[in-house]
C-alpha atoms as one frame of an Amber mdcrd trajectory, in Angstrom:
protein
  17.672  25.528  -4.975  21.003  27.148  -5.673  22.176  27.097  -9.304  25.727
  28.345  -9.932  26.481  27.344 -13.511  25.439  24.892 -16.221  27.964  22.275
 -15.145  26.701  22.241 -11.564  23.033  22.213 -12.624  23.438  19.045 -14.715
  26.006  17.256 -12.564  24.655  13.921 -11.318  24.210  13.631  -7.551  23.451
  10.039  -6.554  20.654   9.098  -8.970  19.464  12.544 -10.096  20.616  16.065
 -10.981  19.801  19.473  -9.395  17.802  20.547 -12.445  15.803  17.294 -12.418
  15.010  17.734  -8.716  13.976  21.334  -9.376  11.615  20.372 -12.204  10.117
  17.590 -10.081   9.338  20.091  -7.293   7.809  22.508  -9.819   5.580  19.675
 -11.093   4.444  18.931  -7.540   3.614  22.597  -6.998   1.475  22.596 -10.153
  -0.419  19.539  -8.907  -1.373  20.595  -5.358  -3.072  18.189  -2.974  -6.067
  19.498  -1.029  -5.373  20.118   2.627  -7.307  18.192   5.273  -9.974  20.905
   5.789 -10.635  21.125   2.024 -10.780  17.357   1.682 -13.185  16.997   4.600
 -15.438  19.735   3.220 -15.760  17.788  -0.029 -16.369  14.586   1.922 -19.155
  16.238   3.957 -20.823  17.472   0.743 -20.604  13.964  -0.714 -22.129  12.405
   2.414 -24.941  14.989   2.471 -25.820  14.325  -1.183 -26.026  10.583  -0.563
 -28.120  11.142   2.567 -30.532  13.291   0.524 -30.843  10.444  -2.001 -31.636
   8.021   0.845 -34.351  10.358   2.210 -36.246   9.975  -1.085 -36.298   6.183
  -0.660 -37.437   6.074   2.984 -40.893   6.902   4.349 -39.662   7.961   7.764
 -36.666  10.093   8.707 -34.316   9.800  10.494 -33.738   6.051  10.181 -33.239
   3.901  13.307 -29.755   4.394  14.686 -27.620   1.295  15.091 -24.845   1.613
  17.619 -21.585   0.528  16.056 -18.623  -0.800  17.926 -15.566   1.372  17.630
 -13.060  -0.314  15.352 -10.008  -1.541  17.174  -6.862  -0.681  15.293  -5.030
  -3.972  15.014  -3.522  -5.945  12.153  -5.374  -8.753  10.422  -3.221 -11.849
  10.875  -2.895 -14.522   8.202  -0.982 -17.741   7.767   1.534 -16.836   5.076
   2.152 -19.619   2.567   5.561 -19.007   0.962   5.660 -19.471  -2.818   7.266
 -22.652  -4.149   8.719 -23.437  -7.562   9.732 -26.771  -9.110  11.697 -24.823
 -11.714  14.195 -22.449 -10.084  12.851 -18.903  -9.876  15.909 -16.694  -9.459
  16.217 -12.972  -8.849  17.370 -10.153 -11.151  18.897  -7.037  -9.609  17.899
  -3.632 -10.934  19.228  -0.118 -10.598  16.466   2.481 -10.522  16.953   6.245
 -10.625  14.613   9.156 -10.019  15.476  10.704 -13.405  12.293   9.426 -15.029
   9.975   9.810 -12.034   6.807  11.847 -12.520   4.453  13.323  -9.946   1.574
  10.890  -9.271  -1.872  12.154 -10.186  -4.316  13.142  -7.457  -6.590  10.248
  -6.486 -10.353  10.438  -5.934 -13.000   7.990  -4.798 -16.036   7.171  -6.943
 -17.836  10.245  -5.519 -15.065  12.680  -6.429 -13.622  13.024  -2.917  -9.795
  13.235  -2.776  -8.097  10.255  -1.153  -4.531   9.569  -0.141  -2.199   7.496
  -2.224  -1.952   4.062  -0.582   1.314   2.131  -0.354   1.897  -1.602  -0.240
   4.555  -1.008   2.404   6.534   1.663   4.182  10.261   1.186   4.757  11.394
   1.865   8.328  15.171   1.786   8.798  18.184   3.403  10.414  20.332   5.443
   8.024  23.502   3.413   8.624  21.924   0.706   6.414  20.711   3.057   3.702
  22.768   1.571   0.836  21.448  -1.963   1.382  17.904  -0.680   1.969  18.086
   1.344  -1.216  19.131  -1.690  -3.268  16.264  -3.768  -1.866  13.810  -0.925
  -2.470  14.856  -0.741  -6.135  14.261  -4.475  -6.652  10.878  -4.346  -4.897
   9.941  -1.281  -6.957  10.584  -3.283 -10.146   8.115  -5.909  -8.940   5.339
  -3.323  -9.165   5.194  -2.802  -5.413   4.416   0.744  -4.307   6.846   1.328
  -1.433   7.176   4.481   0.674  10.881   5.311   1.040  11.911   8.600   2.635
  14.700   9.511   0.197  12.610   8.745  -2.876  10.613  11.957  -3.120   7.927
  11.178  -0.532   9.274  13.219   2.370   7.361  16.505   2.333   6.869  19.211
   4.952   7.331  18.444   8.637   9.287  15.226   9.135   6.989  13.867  11.841
   3.841  14.645   9.837   5.325  13.006   6.746   6.242   9.855   8.667   2.797
   9.693  10.299   1.107  10.052   6.906   3.336   7.318   5.478   2.399   4.901
   8.264  -1.311   5.668   8.002  -1.249   5.200   4.201   0.736   1.939   4.159
  -0.664  -1.562   4.530   2.551  -3.121   5.883   5.608  -1.742   7.692   8.867
  -3.241   6.408  11.365  -2.904   9.268  15.091  -3.235   8.521  16.156  -4.289
  11.988  19.590  -3.578  13.430  20.919  -2.724  16.864  21.249   0.911  15.761
  17.582   0.867  14.746  16.622  -0.128  18.284  18.873   2.576  19.744  17.332
   5.314  17.587  14.718   7.496  19.291  13.171   8.407  15.920  12.932   4.759
  14.820  11.322   3.846  18.140   8.815   6.702  17.805   8.000   5.628  14.257
   7.602   1.971  15.244   5.340   2.730  18.217   3.093   4.926  16.065   2.736
   2.034  13.582   1.702  -0.199  16.494  -0.863   2.397  17.597  -2.281   2.485
  14.050  -2.643  -1.311  14.005  -0.123  -1.992  11.245   1.409  -5.440  10.556
   5.205  -5.783  10.390   7.689  -7.725   8.302  11.234  -7.710   9.713  14.369
  -7.767   7.569  17.322  -8.709   9.787  20.363  -6.872   8.463  22.999  -8.004
  10.996  23.912 -10.854  13.348  23.736 -10.886  17.152  20.636  -8.761  17.476
  19.599  -7.985  21.023  15.821  -7.553  20.719  14.620  -4.733  22.955  11.449
  -5.161  25.080   9.511  -2.457  23.184   9.830  -4.400  19.943  10.006  -8.022
  21.150   6.288  -8.916  21.133   5.797  -7.717  17.552   9.117  -9.225  16.471
   8.140 -12.681  17.715   4.716 -12.730  16.065   5.801 -11.317  12.688   7.503
 -12.735   9.610  11.294 -12.389   9.649  13.839 -12.691   6.827  17.634 -12.371
   6.908  19.237 -10.120   4.292  22.628  -8.876   5.388  23.935  -8.070   1.908
  22.650  -7.867  -1.651  23.617 -11.475  -2.390  21.198 -12.703   0.289  18.331
 -11.595  -1.955  19.221 -14.524  -4.219  19.096 -17.295  -1.581  16.587 -19.887
  -2.745  13.769 -20.811  -0.352  11.756 -23.711  -1.839  13.171 -22.866  -5.270
  12.232 -19.173  -5.046  14.676 -16.300  -4.526  14.270 -14.753  -1.080  13.412
 -11.302  -2.433  10.449 -12.803  -4.327   9.270 -14.421  -1.091   9.453 -11.080
   0.733   7.559  -9.364  -2.094   4.820 -12.000  -1.906   4.610 -11.640   1.880
   4.090  -7.879   1.477   1.262  -8.484  -1.006  -0.480 -11.281   0.907  -0.335
  -9.591   4.319  -1.260  -6.220   2.828  -4.276  -7.585   0.927  -5.679  -9.035
   4.171  -5.781  -5.619   5.846  -9.113  -3.799   5.670  -8.400  -0.209   4.668
 -11.180   2.366   4.359  -9.859   5.389   2.500 -11.603   7.957   4.672 -10.685
   6.182   7.918  -7.059   7.092   7.208  -7.855  10.620   8.353  -8.877  12.055
  11.707 -12.492  13.024  11.017 -14.440  15.801  12.744 -17.502  15.024  14.893
 -19.767  16.471  12.180 -18.331  14.109   9.568 -18.600  11.073  11.839 -22.285
  11.849  12.564 -23.079  12.183   8.844 -21.141   9.020   8.025 -23.095   7.008
  10.630 -26.389   8.543   9.467 -25.659   7.409   5.896 -24.846   3.893   7.124
 -28.116   3.831   9.122 -30.080   4.957   6.075 -28.504   2.378   3.779 -29.119
  -0.359   6.369 -32.778   0.664   6.633 -33.200   0.646   2.845 -31.758  -2.883
   2.816 -34.129  -3.938   5.602 -37.227  -2.508   3.941 -36.382  -3.972   0.532
 -35.197  -7.281   2.014 -31.925  -7.034   0.094 -28.243  -6.466   0.837 -26.167
  -3.777  -0.824 -22.969  -5.718  -0.164 -21.449  -8.037  -2.754 -18.336 -10.147
  -2.689 -15.566  -9.172  -5.060 -14.805 -12.134  -7.326 -11.201 -11.017  -7.556
 -10.110 -10.265  -3.970 -13.095 -11.862  -2.092 -13.713  -8.733   0.031 -17.191
  -7.336   0.667 -18.012  -4.052  -1.085 -20.918  -1.840  -2.078 -21.457   1.143
  -4.369 -20.177   3.468  -1.636 -16.801   1.743  -1.554 -15.867   0.444  -4.999
 -12.157   1.165  -4.819  -9.658  -1.030  -3.012  -9.046  -4.011  -5.308  -5.949
  -4.963  -7.325  -5.511  -6.548 -10.755  -2.573  -7.689 -12.882  -1.458  -5.212
 -15.525  -0.040  -7.823 -17.926  -0.239 -11.588 -18.546   0.855 -14.921 -17.102
   3.649 -16.776 -18.907   5.639 -20.007 -18.512   5.224 -23.145 -16.469   7.181
 -25.667 -18.545  10.654 -24.459 -19.568  10.682 -21.659 -16.993   8.721 -21.093
 -13.805   5.275 -19.680 -14.556   4.832 -16.075 -13.434   2.962 -12.848 -14.032
   5.329 -10.764 -16.137   4.066  -7.511 -14.589   5.116  -8.346 -11.022   6.776
 -11.794 -10.889   4.089 -13.503  -8.786   3.919 -17.268  -9.290   0.307 -18.140
  -8.433  -2.249 -17.731 -11.219  -4.845 -16.272  -8.837  -2.383 -14.162  -6.849
  -2.964 -10.628  -5.557  -2.928  -8.090  -8.379  -0.301  -5.369  -8.686  -2.212
  -2.243  -9.785  -5.207  -0.519  -8.190  -8.681  -1.056  -9.610 -12.341  -1.216
  -8.577 -14.027  -4.259  -7.067 -16.068  -6.472  -9.412 -18.786  -9.079  -8.937
 -18.701 -10.794 -12.346 -17.406 -14.346 -12.738 -13.971 -14.751 -14.320 -12.340
 -17.483 -16.369  -8.701 -18.389 -17.076  -8.147 -17.538 -20.738  -5.350 -18.854
 -22.992  -4.241 -16.668 -25.886  -3.394 -19.329 -28.478  -1.324 -16.914 -30.586
   1.120 -16.012 -27.814   0.783 -18.833 -25.275  -0.069 -16.361 -22.497  -2.863
 -16.424 -19.926  -5.126 -13.754 -18.413  -8.269 -13.622 -16.302 -11.249 -12.546
 -18.427 -14.981 -12.032 -17.660 -16.824 -15.337 -18.057
């Protein structure tokens, strides 16, 4: 950072100031993330402790080894059902700045092992469309979607490493498709890495007369596509719902269908893989000997989980409102369905829930039955 005088330090540049950017970087430095070798060391210790606990429950060691098929990295496909509204559900545009942004806290699994921050989507675009992309990002951000956007403080270190980490940590890749995007070597490299990592795509078509290149065509044809060529296109009503809301719901629904294991986001060493499989073998054998299953179904997201993988669910951070005078929606994220995907991270649960009406305020929430 180069500070010349007070006027320059506090002069606004785009949506921030030099002093604000400086303080943000200082905050990041005071909240360091463990490097891969440190993280894996902690993960190995965690696996070893759980293996030792399993040894106490089994008469014979090692347990029978079950050969597991190597997971194929490919997206989980769903039939997206666009939201509908009898009462018009319009869109509100927001302007968001980085002035109030704070460094996110380090995340850990339920065994104290550091994990990466996960994103609902990563934005992949060519810089000629940055203004439009930025406007759409701001509106999606206000719907409680966690979106990776390169100019929004997430680009750290080597560019290629940062982009690879973003792809690996994101459930969906949101591609703003233009002819310049297809001509860009960096965009093509980014897109092909997302394919290799088995990521699903949603395409935003930002211009007419697109000539779809062969390297993108197959994924283009089998993915959801929306046209937004200017900010006003966000407001186009599809079945009574503004198009931006439909895109936001597509990101949530497609993302929630993807099975993401926090530690599978990293390239693990052979030692770690052996320990991980040994723990799985031991837990399977304990289940077999006790004639039980450690897996339960989450009553919120319907995914299978056990005590070794509690994280990965989402819940709503506020309440549901409306349905008569205005379209019913969750005020925290704007989703229309009562049992829609949540908008903040939480642990899986296996308790029954009931739809609860607060008589004092006329609002609804899901509560334990």
